[in-house]
Short mmCIF file of C-alpha atoms in Angstrom, two decimals:
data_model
loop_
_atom_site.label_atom_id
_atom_site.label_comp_id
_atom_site.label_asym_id
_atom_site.label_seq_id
_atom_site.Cartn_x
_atom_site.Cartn_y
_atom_site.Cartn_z
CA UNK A 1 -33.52 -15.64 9.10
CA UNK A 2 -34.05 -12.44 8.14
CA UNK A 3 -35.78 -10.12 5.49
CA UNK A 4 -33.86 -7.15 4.32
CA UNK A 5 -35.52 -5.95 1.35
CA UNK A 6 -36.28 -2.30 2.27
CA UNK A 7 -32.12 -1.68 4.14
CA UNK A 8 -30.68 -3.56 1.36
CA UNK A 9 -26.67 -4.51 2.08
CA UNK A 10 -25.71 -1.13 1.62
CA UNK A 11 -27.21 0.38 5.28
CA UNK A 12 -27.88 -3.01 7.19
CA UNK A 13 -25.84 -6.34 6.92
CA UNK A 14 -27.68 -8.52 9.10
CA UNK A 15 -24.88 -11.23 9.39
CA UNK A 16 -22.74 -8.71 10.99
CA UNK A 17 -25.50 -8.97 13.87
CA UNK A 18 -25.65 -12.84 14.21
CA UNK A 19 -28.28 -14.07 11.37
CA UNK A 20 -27.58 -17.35 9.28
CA UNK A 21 -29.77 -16.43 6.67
CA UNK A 22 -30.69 -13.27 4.79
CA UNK A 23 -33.24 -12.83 1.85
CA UNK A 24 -34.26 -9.82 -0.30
CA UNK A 25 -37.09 -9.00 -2.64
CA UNK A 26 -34.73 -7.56 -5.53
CA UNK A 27 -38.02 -5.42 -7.11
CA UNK A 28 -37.66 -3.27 -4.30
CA UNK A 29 -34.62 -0.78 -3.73
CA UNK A 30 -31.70 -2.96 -4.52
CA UNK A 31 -32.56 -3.30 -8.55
CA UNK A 32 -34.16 0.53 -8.54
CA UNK A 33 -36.39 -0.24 -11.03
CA UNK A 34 -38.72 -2.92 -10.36
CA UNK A 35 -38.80 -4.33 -13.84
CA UNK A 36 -38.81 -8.06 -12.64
CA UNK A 37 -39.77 -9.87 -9.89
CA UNK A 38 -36.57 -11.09 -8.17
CA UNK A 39 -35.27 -12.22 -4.82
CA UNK A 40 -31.96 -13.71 -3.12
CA UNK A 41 -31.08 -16.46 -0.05
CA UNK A 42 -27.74 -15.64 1.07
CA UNK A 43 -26.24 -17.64 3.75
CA UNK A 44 -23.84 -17.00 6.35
CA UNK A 45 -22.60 -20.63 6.65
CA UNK A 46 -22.72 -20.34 10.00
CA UNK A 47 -25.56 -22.08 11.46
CA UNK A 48 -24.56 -25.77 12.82
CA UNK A 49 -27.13 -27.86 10.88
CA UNK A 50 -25.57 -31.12 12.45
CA UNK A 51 -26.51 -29.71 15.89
CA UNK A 52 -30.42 -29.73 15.08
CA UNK A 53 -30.17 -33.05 12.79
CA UNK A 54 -33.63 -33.85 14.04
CA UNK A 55 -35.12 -30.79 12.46
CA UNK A 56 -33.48 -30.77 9.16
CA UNK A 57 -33.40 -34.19 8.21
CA UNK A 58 -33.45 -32.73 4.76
CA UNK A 59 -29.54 -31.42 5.30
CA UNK A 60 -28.33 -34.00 7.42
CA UNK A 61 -29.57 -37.26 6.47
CA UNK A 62 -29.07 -38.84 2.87
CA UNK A 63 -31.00 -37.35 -0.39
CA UNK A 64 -31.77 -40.12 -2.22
CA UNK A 65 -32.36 -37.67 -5.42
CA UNK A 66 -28.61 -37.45 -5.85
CA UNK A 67 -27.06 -41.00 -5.27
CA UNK A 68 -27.50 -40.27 -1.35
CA UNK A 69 -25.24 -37.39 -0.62
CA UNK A 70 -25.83 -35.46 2.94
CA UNK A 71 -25.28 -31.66 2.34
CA UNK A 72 -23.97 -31.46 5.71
CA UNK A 73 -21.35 -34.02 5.12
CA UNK A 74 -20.00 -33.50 1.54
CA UNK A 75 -20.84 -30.04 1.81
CA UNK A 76 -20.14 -28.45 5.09
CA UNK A 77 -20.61 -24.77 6.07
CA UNK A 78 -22.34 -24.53 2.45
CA UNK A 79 -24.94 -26.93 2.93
CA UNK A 80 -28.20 -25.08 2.94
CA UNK A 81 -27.10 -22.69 -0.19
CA UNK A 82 -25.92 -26.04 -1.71
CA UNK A 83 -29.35 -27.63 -1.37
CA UNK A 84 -31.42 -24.57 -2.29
CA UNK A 85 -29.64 -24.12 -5.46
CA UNK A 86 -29.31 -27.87 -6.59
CA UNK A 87 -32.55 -29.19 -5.28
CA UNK A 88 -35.11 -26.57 -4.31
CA UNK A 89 -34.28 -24.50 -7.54
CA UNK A 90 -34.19 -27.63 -9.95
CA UNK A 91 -37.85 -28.57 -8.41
CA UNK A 92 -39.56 -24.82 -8.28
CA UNK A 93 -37.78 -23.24 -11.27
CA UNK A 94 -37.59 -19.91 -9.76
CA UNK A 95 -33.80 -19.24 -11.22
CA UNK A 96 -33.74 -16.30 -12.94
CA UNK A 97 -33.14 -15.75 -16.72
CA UNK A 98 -29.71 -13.87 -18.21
CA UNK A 99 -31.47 -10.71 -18.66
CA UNK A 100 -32.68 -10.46 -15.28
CA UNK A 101 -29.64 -11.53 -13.69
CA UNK A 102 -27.80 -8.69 -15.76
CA UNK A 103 -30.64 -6.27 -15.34
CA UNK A 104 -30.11 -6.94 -11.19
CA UNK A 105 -26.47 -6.67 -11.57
CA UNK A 106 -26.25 -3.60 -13.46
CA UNK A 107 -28.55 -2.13 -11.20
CA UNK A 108 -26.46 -2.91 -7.83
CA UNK A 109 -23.12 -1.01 -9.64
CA UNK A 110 -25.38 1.95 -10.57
CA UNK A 111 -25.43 4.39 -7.83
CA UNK A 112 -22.92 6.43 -9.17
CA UNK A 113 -25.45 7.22 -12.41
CA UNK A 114 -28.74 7.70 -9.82
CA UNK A 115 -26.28 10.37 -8.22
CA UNK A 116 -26.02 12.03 -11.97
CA UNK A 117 -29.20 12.04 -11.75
CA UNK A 118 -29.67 14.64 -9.56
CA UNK A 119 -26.61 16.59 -10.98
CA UNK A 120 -27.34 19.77 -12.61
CA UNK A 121 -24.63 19.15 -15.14
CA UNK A 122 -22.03 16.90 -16.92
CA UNK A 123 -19.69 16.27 -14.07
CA UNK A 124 -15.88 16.72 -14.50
CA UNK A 125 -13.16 13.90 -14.40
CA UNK A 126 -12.93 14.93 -10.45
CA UNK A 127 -16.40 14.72 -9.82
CA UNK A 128 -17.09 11.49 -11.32
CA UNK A 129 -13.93 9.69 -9.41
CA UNK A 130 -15.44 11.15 -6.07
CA UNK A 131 -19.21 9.77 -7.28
CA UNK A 132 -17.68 6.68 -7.74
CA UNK A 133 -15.75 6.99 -4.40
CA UNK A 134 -18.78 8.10 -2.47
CA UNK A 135 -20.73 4.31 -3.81
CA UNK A 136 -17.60 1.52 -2.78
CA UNK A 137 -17.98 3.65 0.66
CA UNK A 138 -21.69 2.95 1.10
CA UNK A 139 -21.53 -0.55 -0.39
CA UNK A 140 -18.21 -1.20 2.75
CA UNK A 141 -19.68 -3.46 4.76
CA UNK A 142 -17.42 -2.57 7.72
CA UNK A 143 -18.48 -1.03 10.35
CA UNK A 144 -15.94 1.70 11.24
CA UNK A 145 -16.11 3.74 8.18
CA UNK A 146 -16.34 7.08 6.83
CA UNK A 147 -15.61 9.36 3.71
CA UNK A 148 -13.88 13.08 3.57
CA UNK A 149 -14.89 14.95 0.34
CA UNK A 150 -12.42 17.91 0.36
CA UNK A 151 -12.88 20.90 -2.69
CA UNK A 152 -12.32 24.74 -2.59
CA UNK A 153 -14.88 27.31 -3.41
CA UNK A 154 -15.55 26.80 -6.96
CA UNK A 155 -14.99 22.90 -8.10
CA UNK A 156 -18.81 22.08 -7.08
CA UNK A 157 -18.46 20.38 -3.50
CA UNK A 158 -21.57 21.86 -2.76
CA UNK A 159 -23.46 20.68 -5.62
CA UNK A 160 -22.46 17.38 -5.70
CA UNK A 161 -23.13 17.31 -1.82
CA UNK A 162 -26.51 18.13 -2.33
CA UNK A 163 -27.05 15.47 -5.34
CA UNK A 164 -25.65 13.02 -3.14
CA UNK A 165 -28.11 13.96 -0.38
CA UNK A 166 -31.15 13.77 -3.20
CA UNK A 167 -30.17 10.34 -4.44
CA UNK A 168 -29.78 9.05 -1.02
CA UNK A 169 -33.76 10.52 -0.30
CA UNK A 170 -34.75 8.99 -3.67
CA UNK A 171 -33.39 5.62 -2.36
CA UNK A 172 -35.34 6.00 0.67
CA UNK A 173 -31.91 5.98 2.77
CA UNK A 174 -31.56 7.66 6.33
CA UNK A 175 -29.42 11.03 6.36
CA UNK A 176 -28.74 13.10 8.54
CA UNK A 177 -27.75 16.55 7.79
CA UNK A 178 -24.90 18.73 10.20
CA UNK A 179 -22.69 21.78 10.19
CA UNK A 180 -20.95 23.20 12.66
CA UNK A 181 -22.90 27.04 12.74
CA UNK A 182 -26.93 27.77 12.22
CA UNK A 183 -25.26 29.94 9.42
CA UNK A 184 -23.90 26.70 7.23
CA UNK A 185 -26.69 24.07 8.33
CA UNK A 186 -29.39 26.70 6.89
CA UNK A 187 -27.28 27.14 3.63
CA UNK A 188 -26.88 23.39 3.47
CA UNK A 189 -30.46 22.71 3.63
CA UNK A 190 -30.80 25.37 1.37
CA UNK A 191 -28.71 23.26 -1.43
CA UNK A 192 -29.77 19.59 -0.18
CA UNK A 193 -33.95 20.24 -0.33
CA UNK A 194 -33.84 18.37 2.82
CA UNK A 195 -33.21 19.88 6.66
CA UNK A 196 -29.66 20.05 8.33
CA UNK A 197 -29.15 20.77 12.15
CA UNK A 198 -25.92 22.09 13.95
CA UNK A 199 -23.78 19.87 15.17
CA UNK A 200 -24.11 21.27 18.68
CA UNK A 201 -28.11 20.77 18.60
CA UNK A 202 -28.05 17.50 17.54
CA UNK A 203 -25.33 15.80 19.42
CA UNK A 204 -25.39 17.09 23.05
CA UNK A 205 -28.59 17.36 25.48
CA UNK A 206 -28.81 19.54 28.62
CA UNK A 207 -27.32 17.69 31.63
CA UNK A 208 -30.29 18.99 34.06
CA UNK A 209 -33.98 20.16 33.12
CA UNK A 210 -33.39 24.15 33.37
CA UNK A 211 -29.46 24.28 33.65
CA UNK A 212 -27.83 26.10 30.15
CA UNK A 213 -24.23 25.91 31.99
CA UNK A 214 -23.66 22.12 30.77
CA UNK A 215 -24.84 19.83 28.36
CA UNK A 216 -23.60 16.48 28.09
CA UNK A 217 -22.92 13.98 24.84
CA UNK A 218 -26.47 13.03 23.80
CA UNK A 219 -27.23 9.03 23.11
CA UNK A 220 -28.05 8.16 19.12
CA UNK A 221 -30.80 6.70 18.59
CA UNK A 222 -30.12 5.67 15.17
CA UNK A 223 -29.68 3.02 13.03
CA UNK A 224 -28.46 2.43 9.36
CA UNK A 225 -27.41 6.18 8.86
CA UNK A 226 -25.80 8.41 6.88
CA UNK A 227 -24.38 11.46 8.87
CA UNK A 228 -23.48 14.20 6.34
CA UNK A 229 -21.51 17.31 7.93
CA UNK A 230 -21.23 20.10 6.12
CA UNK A 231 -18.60 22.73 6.67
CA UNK A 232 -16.36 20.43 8.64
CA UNK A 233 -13.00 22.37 8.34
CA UNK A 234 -14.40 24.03 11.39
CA UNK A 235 -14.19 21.31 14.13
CA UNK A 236 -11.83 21.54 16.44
CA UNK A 237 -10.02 18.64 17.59
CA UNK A 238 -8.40 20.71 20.28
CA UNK A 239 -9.16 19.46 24.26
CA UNK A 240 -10.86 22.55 25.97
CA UNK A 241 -12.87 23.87 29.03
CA UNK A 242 -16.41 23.48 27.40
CA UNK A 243 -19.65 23.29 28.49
CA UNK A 244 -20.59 20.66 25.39
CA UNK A 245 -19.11 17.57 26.22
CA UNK A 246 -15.88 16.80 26.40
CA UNK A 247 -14.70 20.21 24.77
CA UNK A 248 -13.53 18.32 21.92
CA UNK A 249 -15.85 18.52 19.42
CA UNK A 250 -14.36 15.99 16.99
CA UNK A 251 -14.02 13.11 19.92
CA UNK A 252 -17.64 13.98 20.68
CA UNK A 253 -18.81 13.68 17.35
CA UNK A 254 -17.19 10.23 16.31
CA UNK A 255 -18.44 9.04 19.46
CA UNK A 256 -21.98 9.72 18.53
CA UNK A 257 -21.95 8.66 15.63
CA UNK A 258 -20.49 5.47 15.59
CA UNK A 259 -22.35 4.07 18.72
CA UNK A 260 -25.32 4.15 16.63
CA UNK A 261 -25.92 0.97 14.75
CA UNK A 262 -24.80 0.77 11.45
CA UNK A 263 -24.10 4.77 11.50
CA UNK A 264 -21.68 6.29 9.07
CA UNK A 265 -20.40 9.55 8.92
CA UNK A 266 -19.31 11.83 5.58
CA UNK A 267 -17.28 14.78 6.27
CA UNK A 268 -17.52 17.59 3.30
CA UNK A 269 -15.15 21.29 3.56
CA UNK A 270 -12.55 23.28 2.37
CA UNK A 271 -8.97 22.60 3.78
CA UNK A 272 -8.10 25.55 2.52
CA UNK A 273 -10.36 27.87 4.36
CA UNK A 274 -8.52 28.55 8.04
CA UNK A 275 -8.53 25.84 10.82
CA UNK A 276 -9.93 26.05 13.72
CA UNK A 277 -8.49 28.19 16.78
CA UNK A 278 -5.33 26.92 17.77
CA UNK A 279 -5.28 24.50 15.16
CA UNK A 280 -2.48 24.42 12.05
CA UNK A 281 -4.86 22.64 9.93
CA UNK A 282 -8.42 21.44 9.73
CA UNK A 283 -8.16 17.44 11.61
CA UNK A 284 -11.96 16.77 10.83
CA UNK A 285 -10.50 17.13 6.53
CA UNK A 286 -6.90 15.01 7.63
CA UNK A 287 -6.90 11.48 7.03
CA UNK A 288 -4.41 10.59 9.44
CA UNK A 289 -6.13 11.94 12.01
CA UNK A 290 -8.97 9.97 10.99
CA UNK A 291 -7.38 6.94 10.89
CA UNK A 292 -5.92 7.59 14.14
CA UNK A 293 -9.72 6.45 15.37
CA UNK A 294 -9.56 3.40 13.92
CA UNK A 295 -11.38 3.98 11.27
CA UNK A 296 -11.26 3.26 7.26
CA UNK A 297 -11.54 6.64 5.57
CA UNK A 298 -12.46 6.95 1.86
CA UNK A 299 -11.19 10.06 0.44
CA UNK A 300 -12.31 12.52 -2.68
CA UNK A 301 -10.69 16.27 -3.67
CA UNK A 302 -11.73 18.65 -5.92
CA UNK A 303 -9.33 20.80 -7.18
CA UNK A 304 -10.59 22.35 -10.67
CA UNK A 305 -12.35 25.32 -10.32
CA UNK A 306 -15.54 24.75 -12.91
CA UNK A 307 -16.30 27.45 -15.76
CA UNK A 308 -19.50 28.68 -14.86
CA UNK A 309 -17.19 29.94 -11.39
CA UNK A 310 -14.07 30.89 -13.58
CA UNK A 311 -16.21 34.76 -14.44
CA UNK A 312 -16.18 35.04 -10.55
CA UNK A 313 -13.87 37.80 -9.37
CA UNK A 314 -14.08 36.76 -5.61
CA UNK A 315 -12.89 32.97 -6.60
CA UNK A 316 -10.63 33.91 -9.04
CA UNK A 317 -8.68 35.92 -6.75
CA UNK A 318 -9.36 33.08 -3.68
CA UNK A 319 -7.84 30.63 -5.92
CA UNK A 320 -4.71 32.65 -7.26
CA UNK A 321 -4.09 32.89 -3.37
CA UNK A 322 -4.38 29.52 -2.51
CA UNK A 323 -1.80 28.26 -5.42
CA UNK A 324 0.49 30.90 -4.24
CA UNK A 325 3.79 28.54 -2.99
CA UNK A 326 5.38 31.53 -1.60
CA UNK A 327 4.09 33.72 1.68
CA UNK A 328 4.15 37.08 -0.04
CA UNK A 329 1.67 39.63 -0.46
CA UNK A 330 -0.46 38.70 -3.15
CA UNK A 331 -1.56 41.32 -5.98
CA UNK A 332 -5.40 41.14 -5.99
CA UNK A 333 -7.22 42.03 -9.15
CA UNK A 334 -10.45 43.47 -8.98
CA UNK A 335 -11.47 44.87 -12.81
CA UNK A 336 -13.10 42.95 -15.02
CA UNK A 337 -15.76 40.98 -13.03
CA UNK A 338 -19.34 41.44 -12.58
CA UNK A 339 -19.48 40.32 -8.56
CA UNK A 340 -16.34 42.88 -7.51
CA UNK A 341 -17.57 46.60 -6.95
CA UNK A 342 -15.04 49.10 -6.07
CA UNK A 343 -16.54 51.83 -3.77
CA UNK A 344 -15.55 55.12 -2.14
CA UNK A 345 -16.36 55.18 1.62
CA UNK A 346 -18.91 57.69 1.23
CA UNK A 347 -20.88 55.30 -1.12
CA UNK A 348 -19.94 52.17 1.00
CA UNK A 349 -23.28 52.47 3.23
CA UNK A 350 -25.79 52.71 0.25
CA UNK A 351 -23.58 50.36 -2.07
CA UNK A 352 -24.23 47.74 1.32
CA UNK A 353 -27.89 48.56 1.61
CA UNK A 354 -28.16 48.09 -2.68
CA UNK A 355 -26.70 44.94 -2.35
CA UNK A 356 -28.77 43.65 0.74
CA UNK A 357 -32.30 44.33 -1.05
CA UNK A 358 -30.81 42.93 -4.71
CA UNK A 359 -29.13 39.46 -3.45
CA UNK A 360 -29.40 39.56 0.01
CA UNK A 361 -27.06 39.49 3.70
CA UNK A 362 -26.00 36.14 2.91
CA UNK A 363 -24.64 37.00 -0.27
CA UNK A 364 -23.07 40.45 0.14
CA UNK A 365 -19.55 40.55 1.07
#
């Protein structure tokens, strides 16, 4: 028997692991709000009651409170649950009112609102869909499953990446936080409030104390959580001489990631930025290729560039590219925006160095 309270069903399903009985304190995480005082016995059905008769006489011999009937007997693999509702509730009167039991419910389908919450704005059509998404993939209880949120520059990926990582924290869930260069992991964190690694850093250990010439898959440690990689469009699926692993970055990854217990993984980029080396498109972003692990892949795309990003020149001219069907030479517009500076070379240097001090390297093109 076990107590999951704090996990709840969404990071740790203890029958999965070879318990008969699972309980929960509902005022914790699972109702968010603690307005009652709750709980729930779930059972496997998969203990053998009959094989222990002497110990639960109460299951396996007759209860004269209902004409004689044996649980075991007339009720099989739901015995226990059987007896506990029929009997143990009838005689304790701990079942809960309507408003409770709708209170509990509504609670358990309302991670897609506690996401909102941490939104900055109304989301769009898209957004909500990939909110919505982003909960039936925590709430899988299989094992071997993950989620690809795909968007160009412009729909919000990154925002609702970062609400997803605050609702997670609020729910005191275990994240972890990747991208493939120091570059994206520190603008990442930047968005998220919380830290993010490189993938490299995180996933692969020296091989000897004092030797920088290999460095071997690392072992994960653990349990019930949520990896988040940022930026994935970047990894490389593509066998090579390495000294990481196995020189394929995505192999390595899935690898440590799923031999963690109850570990997850969420991959968030831009398919249409450029793949990899050697690579015709991003695999890390392809659900085939995902699938191809064995594993069930949720999927979310945001295509509509939001309105507060329409004014940009720099995406309005990234997105007229990317909708181009033809391979032609596109004609770039540059008047009219506020972020696009046309500059002689003589005033390139001190246009740069302007730029620099006013927003900063990161956000100077």
């Amino acid at each position: 028997m076990i107590d999951n309270t704090f996990p709840t069903p969404v990071m740790c399903r203890p029958f999965e692991w070879g318990a008969d009985i699972v309980t929960h304190s509902t005022t914790k995480y699972m109702d968010g709000h603690a307005m009652f005082v709750g709980g729930v016995v779930v059972d496997s059905g998969n203990f053998d009651w009959d094989a222990h008769a002497d110990r639960f006489p109460g299951l396996t011999e007759p209860d004269e409170s209902y004409h004689g009937v044996v649980y075991t007997r007339d009720f099989g693999r739901a015995a226990f649950i059987t007896k506990a509702r029929v009997q143990l509730v009838r005689d304790l009167g701990v079942y809960p009112p309507a408003v409770q039991a709708f209170a509990l419910n509504q609670s358990l389908e309302s991670l897609p609102l506690r996401i909102r919450q941490h939104f900055p704005h109304a989301p769009t059509a898209e957004q909500q869909r990939a909110m919505d998404t982003f909960a039936l993939f925590m709430a899988d209880r299989r094992l071997q499953t993950c989620m690809i949120l795909r968007g160009s520059a412009g729909t919000g990926k990154t925002t609702l990446a970062a609400a997803m990582v605050q609702a997670l924290a609020s729910l005191k869930l275990k994240q972890v936080l990747l991208a493939p260069t120091g570059r994206a992991a520190k603008v990442f964190a930047l968005h998220a409030g919380q830290p993010a690694y490189t993938i490299h850093r995180r996933i692969f250990r020296q091989r000897a104390a004092g030797d920088l010439s290999a460095f071997n898959l690392n072992d994960n440690l653990n349990h019930d959580t949520l990896f988040i990689i940022d930026e994935a469009s970047m990894i490389s699926a593509r066998s090579a001489d390495s000294t990481f692993g196995s020189g394929n970055l995505l192999d390595d990854l899935l690898h440590y990631v799923y031999q963690g217990q109850n570990c997850r993984l969420l991959l968030i980029g831009d398919s249409a930025q450029l793949p990899p080396v050697g690579e015709e498109e991003s695999p890390a972003l392809m659900t085939d290729v995902l699938r191809g692990y064995g594993l069930t892949v949720y999927e979310a795309d945001l295509r509509e560039v939001l309105r507060q990003s329409q004014a940009s020149g720099i995406l309005w001219n990234a997105t007229m590219v990317r909708q181009l069907q033809d391979v032609v030479l596109p004609k770039l517009r540059f008047r009219g925006f506020a972020d696009i500076v046309n500059v002689t070379g003589g005033e390139l240097i001190e246009s740069l160095a302007s730029s620099f001090s006013r927003v900063g390297i990161d956000e100077t093109m």
